[in-house]
Coordinates of C-alpha atoms and ligand atoms in Angstrom, one line a residue:
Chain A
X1 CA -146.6 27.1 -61.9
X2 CA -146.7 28.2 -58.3
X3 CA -146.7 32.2 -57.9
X4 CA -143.2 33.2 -57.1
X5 CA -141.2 36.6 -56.8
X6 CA -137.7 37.2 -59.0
X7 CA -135.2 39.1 -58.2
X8 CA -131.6 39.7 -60.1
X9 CA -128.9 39.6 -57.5
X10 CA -125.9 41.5 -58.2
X11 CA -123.5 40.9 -55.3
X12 CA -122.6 37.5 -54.6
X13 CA -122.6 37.6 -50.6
X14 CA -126.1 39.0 -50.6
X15 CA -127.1 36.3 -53.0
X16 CA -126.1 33.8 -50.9
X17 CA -127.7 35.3 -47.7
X18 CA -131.0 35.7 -49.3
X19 CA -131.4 31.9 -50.1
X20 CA -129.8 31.6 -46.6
X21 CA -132.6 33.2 -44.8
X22 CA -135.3 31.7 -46.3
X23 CA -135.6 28.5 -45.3
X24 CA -135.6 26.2 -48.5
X25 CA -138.0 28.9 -50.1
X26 CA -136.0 30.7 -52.0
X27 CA -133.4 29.6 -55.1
X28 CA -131.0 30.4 -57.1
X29 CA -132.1 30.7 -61.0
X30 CA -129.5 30.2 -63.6
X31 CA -130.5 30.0 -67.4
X32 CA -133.6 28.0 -66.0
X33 CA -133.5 25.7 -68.6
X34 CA -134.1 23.0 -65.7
X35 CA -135.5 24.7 -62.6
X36 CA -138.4 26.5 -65.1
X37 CA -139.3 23.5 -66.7
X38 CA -139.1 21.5 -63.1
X39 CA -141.7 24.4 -62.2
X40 CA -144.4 24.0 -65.3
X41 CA -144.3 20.2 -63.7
X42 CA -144.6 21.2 -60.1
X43 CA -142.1 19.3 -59.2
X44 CA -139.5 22.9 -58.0
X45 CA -142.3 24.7 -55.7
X46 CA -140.1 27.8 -55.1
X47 CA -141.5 31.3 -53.8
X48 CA -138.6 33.3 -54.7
X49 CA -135.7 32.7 -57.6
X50 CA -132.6 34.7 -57.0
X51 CA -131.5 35.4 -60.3
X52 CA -127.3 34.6 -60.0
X53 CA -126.5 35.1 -64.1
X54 CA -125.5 38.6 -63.6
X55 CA -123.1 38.3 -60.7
X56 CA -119.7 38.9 -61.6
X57 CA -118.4 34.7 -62.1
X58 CA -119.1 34.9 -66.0
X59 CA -115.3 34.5 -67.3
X60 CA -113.1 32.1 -68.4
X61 CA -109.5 32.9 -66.9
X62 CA -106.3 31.1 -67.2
X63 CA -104.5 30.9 -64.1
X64 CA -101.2 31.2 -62.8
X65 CA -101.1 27.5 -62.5
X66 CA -101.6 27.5 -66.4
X67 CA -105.1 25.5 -65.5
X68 CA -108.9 27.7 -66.3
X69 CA -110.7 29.2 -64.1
X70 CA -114.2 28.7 -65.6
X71 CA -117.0 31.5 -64.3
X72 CA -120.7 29.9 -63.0
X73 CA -122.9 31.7 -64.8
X74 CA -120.6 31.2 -67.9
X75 CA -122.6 29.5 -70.7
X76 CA -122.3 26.1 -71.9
X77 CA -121.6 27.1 -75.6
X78 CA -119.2 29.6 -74.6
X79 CA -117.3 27.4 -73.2
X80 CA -117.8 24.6 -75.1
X81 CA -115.9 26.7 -77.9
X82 CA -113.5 28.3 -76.0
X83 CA -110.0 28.3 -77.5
X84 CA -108.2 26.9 -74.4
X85 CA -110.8 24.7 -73.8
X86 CA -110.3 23.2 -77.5
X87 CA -106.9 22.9 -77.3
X88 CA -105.9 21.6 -73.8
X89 CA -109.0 20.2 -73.1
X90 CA -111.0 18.8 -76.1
X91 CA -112.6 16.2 -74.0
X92 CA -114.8 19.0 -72.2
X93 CA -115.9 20.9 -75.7
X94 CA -116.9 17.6 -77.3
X95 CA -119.1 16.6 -73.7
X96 CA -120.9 19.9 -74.0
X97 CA -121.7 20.0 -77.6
X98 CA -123.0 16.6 -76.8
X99 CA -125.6 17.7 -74.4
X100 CA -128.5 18.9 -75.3
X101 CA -129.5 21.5 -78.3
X102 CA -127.7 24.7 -79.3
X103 CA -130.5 26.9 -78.0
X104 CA -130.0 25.3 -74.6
X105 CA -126.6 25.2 -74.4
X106 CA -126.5 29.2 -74.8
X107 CA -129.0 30.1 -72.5
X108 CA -127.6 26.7 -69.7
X109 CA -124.8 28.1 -67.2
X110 CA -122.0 25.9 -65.7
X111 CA -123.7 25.8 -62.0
X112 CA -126.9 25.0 -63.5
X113 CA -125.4 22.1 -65.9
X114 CA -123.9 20.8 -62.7
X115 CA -126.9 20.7 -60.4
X116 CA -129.6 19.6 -63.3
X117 CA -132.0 17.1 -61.6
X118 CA -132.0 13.6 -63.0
X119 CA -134.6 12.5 -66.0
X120 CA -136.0 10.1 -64.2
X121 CA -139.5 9.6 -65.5
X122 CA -141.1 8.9 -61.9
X123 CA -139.1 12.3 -60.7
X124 CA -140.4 14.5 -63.1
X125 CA -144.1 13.5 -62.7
X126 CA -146.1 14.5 -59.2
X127 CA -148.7 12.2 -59.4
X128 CA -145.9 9.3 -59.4
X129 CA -144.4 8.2 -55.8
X130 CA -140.3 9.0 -55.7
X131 CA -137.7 8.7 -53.0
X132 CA -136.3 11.5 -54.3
X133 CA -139.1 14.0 -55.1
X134 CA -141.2 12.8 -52.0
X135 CA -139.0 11.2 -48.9
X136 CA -140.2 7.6 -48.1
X137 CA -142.9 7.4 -51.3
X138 CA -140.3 4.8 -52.6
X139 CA -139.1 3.9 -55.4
X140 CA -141.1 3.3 -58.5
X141 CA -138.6 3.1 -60.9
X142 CA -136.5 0.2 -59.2
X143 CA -139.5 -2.7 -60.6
X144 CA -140.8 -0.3 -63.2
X145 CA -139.1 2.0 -65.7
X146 CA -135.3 1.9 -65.4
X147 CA -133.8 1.1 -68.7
X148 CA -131.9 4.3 -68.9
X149 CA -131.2 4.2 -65.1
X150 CA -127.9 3.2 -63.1
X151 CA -126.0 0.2 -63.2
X152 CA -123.6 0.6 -60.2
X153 CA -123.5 2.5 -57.2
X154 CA -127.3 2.8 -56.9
X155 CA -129.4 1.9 -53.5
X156 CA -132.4 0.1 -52.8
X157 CA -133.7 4.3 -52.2
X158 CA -133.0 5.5 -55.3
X159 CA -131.5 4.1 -59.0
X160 CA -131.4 7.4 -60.6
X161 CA -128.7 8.8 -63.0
X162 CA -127.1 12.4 -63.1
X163 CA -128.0 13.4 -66.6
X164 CA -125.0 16.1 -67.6
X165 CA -122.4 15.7 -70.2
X166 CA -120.1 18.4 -69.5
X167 CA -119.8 16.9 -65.8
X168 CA -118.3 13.6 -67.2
X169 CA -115.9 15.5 -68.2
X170 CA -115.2 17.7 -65.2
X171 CA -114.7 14.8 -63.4
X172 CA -112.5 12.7 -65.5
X173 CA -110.2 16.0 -65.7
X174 CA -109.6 16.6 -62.2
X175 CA -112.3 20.0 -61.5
X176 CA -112.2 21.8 -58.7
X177 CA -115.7 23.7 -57.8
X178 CA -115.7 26.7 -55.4
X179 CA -118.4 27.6 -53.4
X180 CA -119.6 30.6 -51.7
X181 CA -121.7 29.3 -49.1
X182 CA -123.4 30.2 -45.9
X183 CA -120.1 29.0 -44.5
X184 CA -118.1 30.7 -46.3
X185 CA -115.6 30.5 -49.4
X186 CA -114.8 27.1 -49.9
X187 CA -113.8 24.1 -52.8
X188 CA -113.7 20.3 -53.4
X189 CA -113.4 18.2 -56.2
X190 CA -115.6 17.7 -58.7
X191 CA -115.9 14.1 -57.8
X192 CA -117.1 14.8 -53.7
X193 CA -119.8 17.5 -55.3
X194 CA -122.5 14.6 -56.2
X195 CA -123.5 12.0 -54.0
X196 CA -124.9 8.9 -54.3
X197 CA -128.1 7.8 -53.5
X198 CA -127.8 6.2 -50.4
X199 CA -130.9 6.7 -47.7
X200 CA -130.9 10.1 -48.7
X201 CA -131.2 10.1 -52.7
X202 CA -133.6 13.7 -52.3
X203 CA -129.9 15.2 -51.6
X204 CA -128.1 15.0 -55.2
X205 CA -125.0 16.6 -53.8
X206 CA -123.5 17.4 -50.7
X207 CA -124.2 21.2 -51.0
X208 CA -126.5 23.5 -48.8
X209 CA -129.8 25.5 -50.4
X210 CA -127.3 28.6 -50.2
X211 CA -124.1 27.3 -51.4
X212 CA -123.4 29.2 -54.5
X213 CA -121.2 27.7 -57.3
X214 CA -118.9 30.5 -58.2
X215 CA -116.5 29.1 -60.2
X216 CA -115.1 25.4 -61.8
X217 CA -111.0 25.3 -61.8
X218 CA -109.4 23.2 -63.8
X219 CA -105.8 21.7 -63.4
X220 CA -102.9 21.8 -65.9
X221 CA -103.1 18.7 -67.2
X222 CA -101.1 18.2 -70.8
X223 CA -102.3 14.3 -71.1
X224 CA -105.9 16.1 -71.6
X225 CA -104.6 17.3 -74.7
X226 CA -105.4 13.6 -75.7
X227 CA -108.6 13.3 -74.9
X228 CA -112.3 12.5 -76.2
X229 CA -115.8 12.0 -75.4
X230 CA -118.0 9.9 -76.5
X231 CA -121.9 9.2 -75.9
X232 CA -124.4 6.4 -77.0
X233 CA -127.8 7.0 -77.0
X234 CA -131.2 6.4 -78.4
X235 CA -130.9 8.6 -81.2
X236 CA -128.1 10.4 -83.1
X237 CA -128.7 13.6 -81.4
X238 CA -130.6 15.7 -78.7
X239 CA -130.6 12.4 -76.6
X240 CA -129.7 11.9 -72.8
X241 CA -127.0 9.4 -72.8
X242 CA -127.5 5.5 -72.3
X243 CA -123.8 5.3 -71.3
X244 CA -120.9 7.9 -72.3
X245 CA -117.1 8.0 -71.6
X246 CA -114.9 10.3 -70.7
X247 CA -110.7 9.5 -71.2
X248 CA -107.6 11.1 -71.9
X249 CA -104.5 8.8 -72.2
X250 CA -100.5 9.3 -72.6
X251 CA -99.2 6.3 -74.3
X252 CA -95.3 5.8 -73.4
X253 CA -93.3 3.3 -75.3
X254 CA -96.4 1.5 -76.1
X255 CA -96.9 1.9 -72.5
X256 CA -99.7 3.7 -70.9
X257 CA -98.1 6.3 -68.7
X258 CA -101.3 8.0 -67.5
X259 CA -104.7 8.3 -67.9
X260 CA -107.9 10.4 -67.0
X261 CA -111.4 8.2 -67.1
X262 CA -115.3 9.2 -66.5
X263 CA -118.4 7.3 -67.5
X264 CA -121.8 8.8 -67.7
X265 CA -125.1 7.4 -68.0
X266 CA -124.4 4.7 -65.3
X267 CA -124.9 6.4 -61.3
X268 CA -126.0 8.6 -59.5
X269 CA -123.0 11.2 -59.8
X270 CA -120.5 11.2 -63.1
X271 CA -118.7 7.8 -62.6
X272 CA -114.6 8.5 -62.1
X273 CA -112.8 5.3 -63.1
X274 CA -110.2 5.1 -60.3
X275 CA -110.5 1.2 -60.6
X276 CA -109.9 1.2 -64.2
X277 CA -107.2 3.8 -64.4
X278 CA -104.9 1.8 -61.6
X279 CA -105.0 -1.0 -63.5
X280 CA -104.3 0.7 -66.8
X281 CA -101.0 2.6 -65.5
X282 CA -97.6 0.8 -66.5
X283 CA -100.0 -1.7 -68.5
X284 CA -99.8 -2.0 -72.5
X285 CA -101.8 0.4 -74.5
X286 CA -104.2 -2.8 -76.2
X287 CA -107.3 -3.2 -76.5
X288 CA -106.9 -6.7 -73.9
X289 CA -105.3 -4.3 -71.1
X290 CA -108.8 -1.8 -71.7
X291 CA -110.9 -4.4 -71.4
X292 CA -109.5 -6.0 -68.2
X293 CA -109.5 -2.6 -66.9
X294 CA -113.2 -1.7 -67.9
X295 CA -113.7 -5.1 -65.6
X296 CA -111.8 -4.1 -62.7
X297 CA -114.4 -1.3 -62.9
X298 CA -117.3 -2.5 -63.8
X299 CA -116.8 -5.5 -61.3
X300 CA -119.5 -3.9 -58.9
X301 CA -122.0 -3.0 -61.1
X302 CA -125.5 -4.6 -60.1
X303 CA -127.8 -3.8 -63.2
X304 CA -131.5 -4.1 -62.5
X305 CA -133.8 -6.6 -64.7
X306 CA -133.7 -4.0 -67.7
X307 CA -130.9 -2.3 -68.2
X308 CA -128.1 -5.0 -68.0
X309 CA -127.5 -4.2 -71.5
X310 CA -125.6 -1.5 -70.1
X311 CA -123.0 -3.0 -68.7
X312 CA -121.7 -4.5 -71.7
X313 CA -122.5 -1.3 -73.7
X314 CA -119.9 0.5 -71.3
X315 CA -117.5 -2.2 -71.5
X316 CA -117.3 -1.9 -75.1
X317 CA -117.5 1.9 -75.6
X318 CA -114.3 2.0 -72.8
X319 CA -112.5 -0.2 -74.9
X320 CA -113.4 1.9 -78.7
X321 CA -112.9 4.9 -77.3
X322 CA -109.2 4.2 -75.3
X323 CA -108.4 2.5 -78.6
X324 CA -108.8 5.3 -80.5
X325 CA -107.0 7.4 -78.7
X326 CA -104.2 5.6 -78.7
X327 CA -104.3 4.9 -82.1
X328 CA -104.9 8.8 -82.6
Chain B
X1 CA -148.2 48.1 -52.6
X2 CA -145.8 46.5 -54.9
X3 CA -147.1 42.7 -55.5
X4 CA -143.6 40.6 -55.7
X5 CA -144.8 38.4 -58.4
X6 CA -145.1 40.9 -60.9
X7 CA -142.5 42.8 -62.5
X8 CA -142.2 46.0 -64.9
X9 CA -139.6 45.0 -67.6
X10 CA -138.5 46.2 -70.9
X11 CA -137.7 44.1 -74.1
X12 CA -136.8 46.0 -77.5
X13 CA -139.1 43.4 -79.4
X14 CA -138.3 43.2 -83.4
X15 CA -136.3 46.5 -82.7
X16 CA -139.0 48.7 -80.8
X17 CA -139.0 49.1 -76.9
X18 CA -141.7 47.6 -75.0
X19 CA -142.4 48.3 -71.5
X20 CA -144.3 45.6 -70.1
X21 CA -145.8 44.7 -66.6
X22 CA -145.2 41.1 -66.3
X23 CA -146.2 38.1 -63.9
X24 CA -143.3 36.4 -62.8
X25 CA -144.4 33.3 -64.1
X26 CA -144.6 34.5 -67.9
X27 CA -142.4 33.0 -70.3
X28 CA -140.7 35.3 -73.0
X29 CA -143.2 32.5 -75.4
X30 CA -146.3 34.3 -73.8
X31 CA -145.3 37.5 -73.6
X32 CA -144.9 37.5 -77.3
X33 CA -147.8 35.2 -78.3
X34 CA -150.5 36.6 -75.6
X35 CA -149.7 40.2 -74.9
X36 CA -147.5 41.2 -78.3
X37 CA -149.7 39.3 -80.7
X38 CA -146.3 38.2 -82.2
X39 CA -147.7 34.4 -83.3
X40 CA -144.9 33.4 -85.1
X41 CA -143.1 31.7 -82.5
X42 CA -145.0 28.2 -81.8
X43 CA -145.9 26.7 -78.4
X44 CA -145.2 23.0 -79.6
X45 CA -143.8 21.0 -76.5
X46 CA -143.4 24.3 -73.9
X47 CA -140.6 22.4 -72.2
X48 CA -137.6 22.8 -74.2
X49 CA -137.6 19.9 -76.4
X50 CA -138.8 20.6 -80.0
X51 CA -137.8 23.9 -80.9
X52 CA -141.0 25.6 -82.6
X53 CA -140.6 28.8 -80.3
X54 CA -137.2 29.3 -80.7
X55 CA -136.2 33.2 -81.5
X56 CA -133.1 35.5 -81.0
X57 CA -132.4 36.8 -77.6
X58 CA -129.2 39.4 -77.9
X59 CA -128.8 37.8 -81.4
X60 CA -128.0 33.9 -79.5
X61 CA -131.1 31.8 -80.6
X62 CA -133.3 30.4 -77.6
X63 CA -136.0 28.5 -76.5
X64 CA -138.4 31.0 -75.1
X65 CA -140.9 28.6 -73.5
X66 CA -137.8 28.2 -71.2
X67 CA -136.8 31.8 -70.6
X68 CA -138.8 33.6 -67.8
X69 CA -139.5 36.9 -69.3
X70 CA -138.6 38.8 -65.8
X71 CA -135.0 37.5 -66.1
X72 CA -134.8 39.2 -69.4
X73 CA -135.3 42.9 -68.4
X74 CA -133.0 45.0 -70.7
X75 CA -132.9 42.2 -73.5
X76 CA -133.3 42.5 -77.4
X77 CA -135.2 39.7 -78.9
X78 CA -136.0 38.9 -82.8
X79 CA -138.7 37.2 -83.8
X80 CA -139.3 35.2 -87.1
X81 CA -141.5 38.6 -87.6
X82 CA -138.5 40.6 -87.5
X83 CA -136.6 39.6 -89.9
X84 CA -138.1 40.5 -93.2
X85 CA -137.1 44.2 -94.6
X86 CA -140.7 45.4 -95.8
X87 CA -141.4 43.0 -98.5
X88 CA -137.9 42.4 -98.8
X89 CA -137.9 38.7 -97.1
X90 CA -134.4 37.5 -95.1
X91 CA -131.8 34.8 -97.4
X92 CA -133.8 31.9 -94.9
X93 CA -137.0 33.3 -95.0
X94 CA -136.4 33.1 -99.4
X95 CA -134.3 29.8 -99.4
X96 CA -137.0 28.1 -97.1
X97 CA -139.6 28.7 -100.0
X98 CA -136.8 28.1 -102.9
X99 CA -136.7 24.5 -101.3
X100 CA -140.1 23.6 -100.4
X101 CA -138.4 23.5 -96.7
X102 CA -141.9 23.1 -95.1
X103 CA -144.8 21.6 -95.0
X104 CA -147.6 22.3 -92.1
X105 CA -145.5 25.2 -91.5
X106 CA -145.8 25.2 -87.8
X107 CA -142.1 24.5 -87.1
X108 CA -140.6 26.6 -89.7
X109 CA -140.3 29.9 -87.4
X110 CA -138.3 28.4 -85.3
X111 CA -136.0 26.7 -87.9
X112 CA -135.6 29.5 -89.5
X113 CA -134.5 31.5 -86.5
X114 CA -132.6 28.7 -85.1
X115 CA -130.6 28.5 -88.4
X116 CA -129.7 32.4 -88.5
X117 CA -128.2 31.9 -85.1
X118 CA -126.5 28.5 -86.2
X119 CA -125.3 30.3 -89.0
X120 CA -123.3 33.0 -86.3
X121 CA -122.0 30.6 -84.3
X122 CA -120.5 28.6 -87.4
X123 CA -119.2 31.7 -88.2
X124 CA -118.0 33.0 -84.8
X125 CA -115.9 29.1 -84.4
X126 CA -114.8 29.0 -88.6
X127 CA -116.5 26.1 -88.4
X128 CA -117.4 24.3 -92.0
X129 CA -120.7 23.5 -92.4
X130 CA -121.2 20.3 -94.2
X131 CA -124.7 18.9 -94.4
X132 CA -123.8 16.1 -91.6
X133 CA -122.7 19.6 -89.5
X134 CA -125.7 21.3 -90.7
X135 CA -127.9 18.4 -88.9
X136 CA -126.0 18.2 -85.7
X137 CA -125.9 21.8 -85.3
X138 CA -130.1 22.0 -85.8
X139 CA -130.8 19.1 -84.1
X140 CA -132.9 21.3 -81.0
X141 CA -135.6 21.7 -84.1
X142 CA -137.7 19.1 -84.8
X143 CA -139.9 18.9 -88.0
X144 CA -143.3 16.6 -87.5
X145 CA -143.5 16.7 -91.1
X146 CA -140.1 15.3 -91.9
X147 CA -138.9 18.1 -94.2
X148 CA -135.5 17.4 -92.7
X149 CA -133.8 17.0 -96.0
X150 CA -135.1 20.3 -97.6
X151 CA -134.8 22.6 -94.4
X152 CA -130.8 21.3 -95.1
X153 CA -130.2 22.0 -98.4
X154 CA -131.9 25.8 -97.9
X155 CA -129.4 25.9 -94.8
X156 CA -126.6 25.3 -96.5
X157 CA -127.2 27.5 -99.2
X158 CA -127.5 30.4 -97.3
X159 CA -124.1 29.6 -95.6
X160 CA -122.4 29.1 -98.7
Ligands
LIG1 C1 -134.8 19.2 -74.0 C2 -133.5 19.2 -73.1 C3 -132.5 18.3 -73.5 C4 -131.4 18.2 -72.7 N1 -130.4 17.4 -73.0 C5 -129.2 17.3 -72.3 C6 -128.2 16.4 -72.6 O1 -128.2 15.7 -73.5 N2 -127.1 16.4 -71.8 C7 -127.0 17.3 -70.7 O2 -125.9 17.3 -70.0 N3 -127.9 18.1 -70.4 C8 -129.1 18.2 -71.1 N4 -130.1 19.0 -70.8 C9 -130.0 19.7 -69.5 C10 -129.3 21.0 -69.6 O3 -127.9 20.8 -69.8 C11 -129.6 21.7 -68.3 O4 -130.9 22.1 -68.2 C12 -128.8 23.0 -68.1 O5 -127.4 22.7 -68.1 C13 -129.1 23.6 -66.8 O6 -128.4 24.9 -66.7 P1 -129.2 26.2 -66.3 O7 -128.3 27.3 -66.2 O8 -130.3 26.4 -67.3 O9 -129.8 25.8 -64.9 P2 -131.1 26.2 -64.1 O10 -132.3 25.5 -64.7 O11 -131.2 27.7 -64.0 O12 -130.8 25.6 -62.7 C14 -130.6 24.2 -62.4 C15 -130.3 24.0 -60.9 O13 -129.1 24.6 -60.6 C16 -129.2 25.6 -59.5 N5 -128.2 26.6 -59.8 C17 -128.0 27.3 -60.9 N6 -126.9 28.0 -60.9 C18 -126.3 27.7 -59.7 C19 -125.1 28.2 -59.0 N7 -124.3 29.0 -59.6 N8 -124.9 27.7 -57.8 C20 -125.7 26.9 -57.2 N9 -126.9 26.4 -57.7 C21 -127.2 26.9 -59.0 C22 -130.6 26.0 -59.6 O14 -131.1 26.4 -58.3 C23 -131.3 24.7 -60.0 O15 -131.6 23.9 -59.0 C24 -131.2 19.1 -71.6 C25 -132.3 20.0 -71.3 C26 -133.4 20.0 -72.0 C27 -134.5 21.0 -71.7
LIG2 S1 -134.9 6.2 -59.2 FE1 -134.7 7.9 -57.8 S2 -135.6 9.6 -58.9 FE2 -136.4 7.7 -59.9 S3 -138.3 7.1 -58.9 FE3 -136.7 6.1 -57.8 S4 -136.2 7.5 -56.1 FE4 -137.3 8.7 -57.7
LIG3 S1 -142.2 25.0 -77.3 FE1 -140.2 25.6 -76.7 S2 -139.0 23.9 -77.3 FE2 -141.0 23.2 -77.7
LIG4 S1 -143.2 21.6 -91.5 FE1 -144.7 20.6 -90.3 S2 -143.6 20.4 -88.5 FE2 -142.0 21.0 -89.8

């Protein structure tokens, strides 16, 4: 590991103006349960961590919208069982406790789940070329290792996949995440945080070095009381997912009135199902409708030459898990 | 002058305050293994995925080849060598041998301390623990030996 020097912010503004004025040396540390093991690779090189688990964005808040207001430096398990979050959102407890192990999930915060670097094997080793590690080194992984990697959205740059649970979920519920940035305070959804790959797949999302996460709002949303998540991977547990599935579904007069749908496992940023959810609206709550609609979405997906098992993988998982909750 | 990559930090360790100069870099794993001489916790995979140096931080289990010991300034931590009372071993500590849960040995600190926080957090939710619940819940240890099925059954008979 690179020598670095530590400090423990404890005012947000002069958090963010630290990292600010260090141009790209500095960054923020959260539980370090990815930047720290990123560092014993080499692949993080920072020369100062800014410590931002003390500031004062560690709650979990209802607001006056009857939505959550959900603190940063909060930790995964303590949201993950939060009483709200078990009640109105289930789908977002059952995404966290699928993510990695209990000892990570209490020492992982919400901005640092969100901005985890993918698991790409070629990332994560130095001696490897990578688009995204290394600028113009290419892209190893496109002709080499890439079972677990994306199916859709993905660019001759870069196939990677974002590797968090919990932000399947965000996205298929509608999350806000506010920022206090260089710029200012600012928010966007969920959905515009990640990018994907493009010609520039070193950026994961669209934020500055010294944009801070501060907090991730949800919306009321009573359909999400109706709602699951569901992961496939290699083994039972403590797995990175090969595809997951976010949903949550009113069913009206046999009817689907609304839905709410995120896969995982498949792109670069946690896949909303706009496609999917269009076609499902008005439509009958059977397992034929789900499939035509997992179609309409999966309709662009290019796999690469070995990970085209994916494709029916999240065909099939969109269909079990829409059937299940409609059947309750 | 003050050298930025290292830090003065205390840690009441196993209950008794330690001040401790500290290179940035230092995990809370080497701190206790190389200057504490507190071996118990194991350096197995040092990036988070097995579980041999998992101990109590603030009574939450952790993996301490992840935690940077400089962010834990101010911290309690409990080691597998903190748990016994004298001779008077802890309910894990005694059901581990009552069940043969082991066999090298080398992962048992960390299952052991991994399941006394499990245990909290069961308790903390009212969550049941059924053996299926029991493996989910302390699937961030992993057991080279395979002494899954043991390590279980002393698990849940503490929590009963
Ligand atoms: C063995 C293992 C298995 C895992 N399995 C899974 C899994 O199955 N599913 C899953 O989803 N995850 C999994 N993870 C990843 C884990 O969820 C992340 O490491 C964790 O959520 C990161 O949170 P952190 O607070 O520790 O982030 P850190 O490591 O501290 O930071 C991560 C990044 O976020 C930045 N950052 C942190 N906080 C903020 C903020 N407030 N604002 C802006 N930037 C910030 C940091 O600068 C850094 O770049 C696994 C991890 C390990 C080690
Ligand atoms: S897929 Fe992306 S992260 Fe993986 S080697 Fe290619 S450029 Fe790097
Ligand atoms: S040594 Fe920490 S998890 Fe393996
Ligand atoms: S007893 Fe040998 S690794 Fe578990």
């Amino acid at each position: 590991m690179k020598p670095f020097a530590y400090e423990r912010a404890d005012e947000t503004a002069r958090a963010v103006s630290t990292v600010a004025g260090s141009h790209g040396h500095a960054t923020f540390l959260g539980g370090g349960t990815n930047l720290v093991d990123l560092m014993k690779l080499g692949v993080a090189t920072p020369e100062r961590l800014v410590d931002v688990t003390r500031l004062p964005h560690a709650e979990i808040t209802e607001t006056k919208y009857g939505g959550l207001l959900i603190g940063a430096a909060v930790r995964n398990s303590d949201l993950a069982v939060h009483p709200l979050v078990r009640e109105r959102y289930p789908v977002l407890s059952e995404a966290i406790l699928a993510g990695a192990s209990g000892q990570i999930r209490n020492m992982a915060t919400i901005g640092g789940n969100l901005l985890q670097r993918t698991r790409c094997p070629y990332f994560q080793d130095v001696s490897k070329a990578c688009n995204k590690r290394a600028p113009g080194s290419g892209c190893p992984a496109r002709h080499g290792e890439h079972r677990e990697l994306a199916i859709i959205g993905h660019s001759e740059h870069c196939v990677a996949t974002h590797p968090s649970d919990m932000a399947v979920a965000l996205a298929a519920l509608g999350a806000e995440v506010h920022v206090h940035g260089g710029q200012g305070l600012w928010s966007i959804p969920l959905t515009d945080l990640h990018r994907l790959p493009g010609e520039m797949p070193q950026r994961d999302t669209i934020l500055a070095p010294e944009d801070l996460i501060t907090h991730v709002e949800l919306p009321p949303l009573p359909l999400a009381r109706n709602s699951r998540y569901r992961k496939v991977r290699d083994r039972a547990s403590f797995a990175f997912a090969l595809v997951s599935l976010a949903a949550a579904v009113e069913v009206d007069g046999g009817n689907v009135a609304d839905c709410r749908i995120a896969f995982g496992g498949i792109a670069h940023k946690p896949w909303r199902a706009r496609k999917a959810e269009e076609t499902l609206r008005g439509r009958p709550a059977t397992p034929d409708a789900f499939g035509a609609a997992a179609d309409a979405e999966l309709a662009d997906a290019r796999p690469l030459r070995d990970n085209g098992f994916k494709l029916l993988l999240a065909r099939n998982l969109f269909v079990r898990v829409l059937t299940d909750l409609v059947d309750g | 002058m003050v050298d930025p990559q290292r830090a003065a930090i205390t840690l009441a360790i196993n209950g008794a305050e330690q001040h401790l100069e500290v290179d940035t870099r230092a995990t809370l794993l080497d701190v206790l293994r190389e200057r504490l001489d507190l071996i118990g916790a194991k350096k197995g995979c040092d990036h988070g995925q097995c579980g041999s140096c998992t101990v109590l931080i603030d009574g939450r289990r952790a993996k301490s080849c992840l935690a940077l010991a400089v962010a834990l300034d101010g911290s309690s931590i409990t080691t597998v060598e903190g748990l016994a009372d004298g001779d008077e071993l802890h309910p894990l500590q005694a059901a581990f041998i009552d069940h043969d849960a082991f066999q090298c040995g080398y992962c048992t600190p960390g299952q052991i301390c991994s399941a006394i926080g499990m245990l909290e957090e069961a308790r903390a939710e009212g969550a049941e623990l059924t053996p299926e619940a029991i493996r989910e819940r302390m699937s961030g240890n992993i057991c080279r030996c395979g002494a899954y099925p043991n390590i279980v059954a002393a698990i849940a008979e503490v929590a009963e």
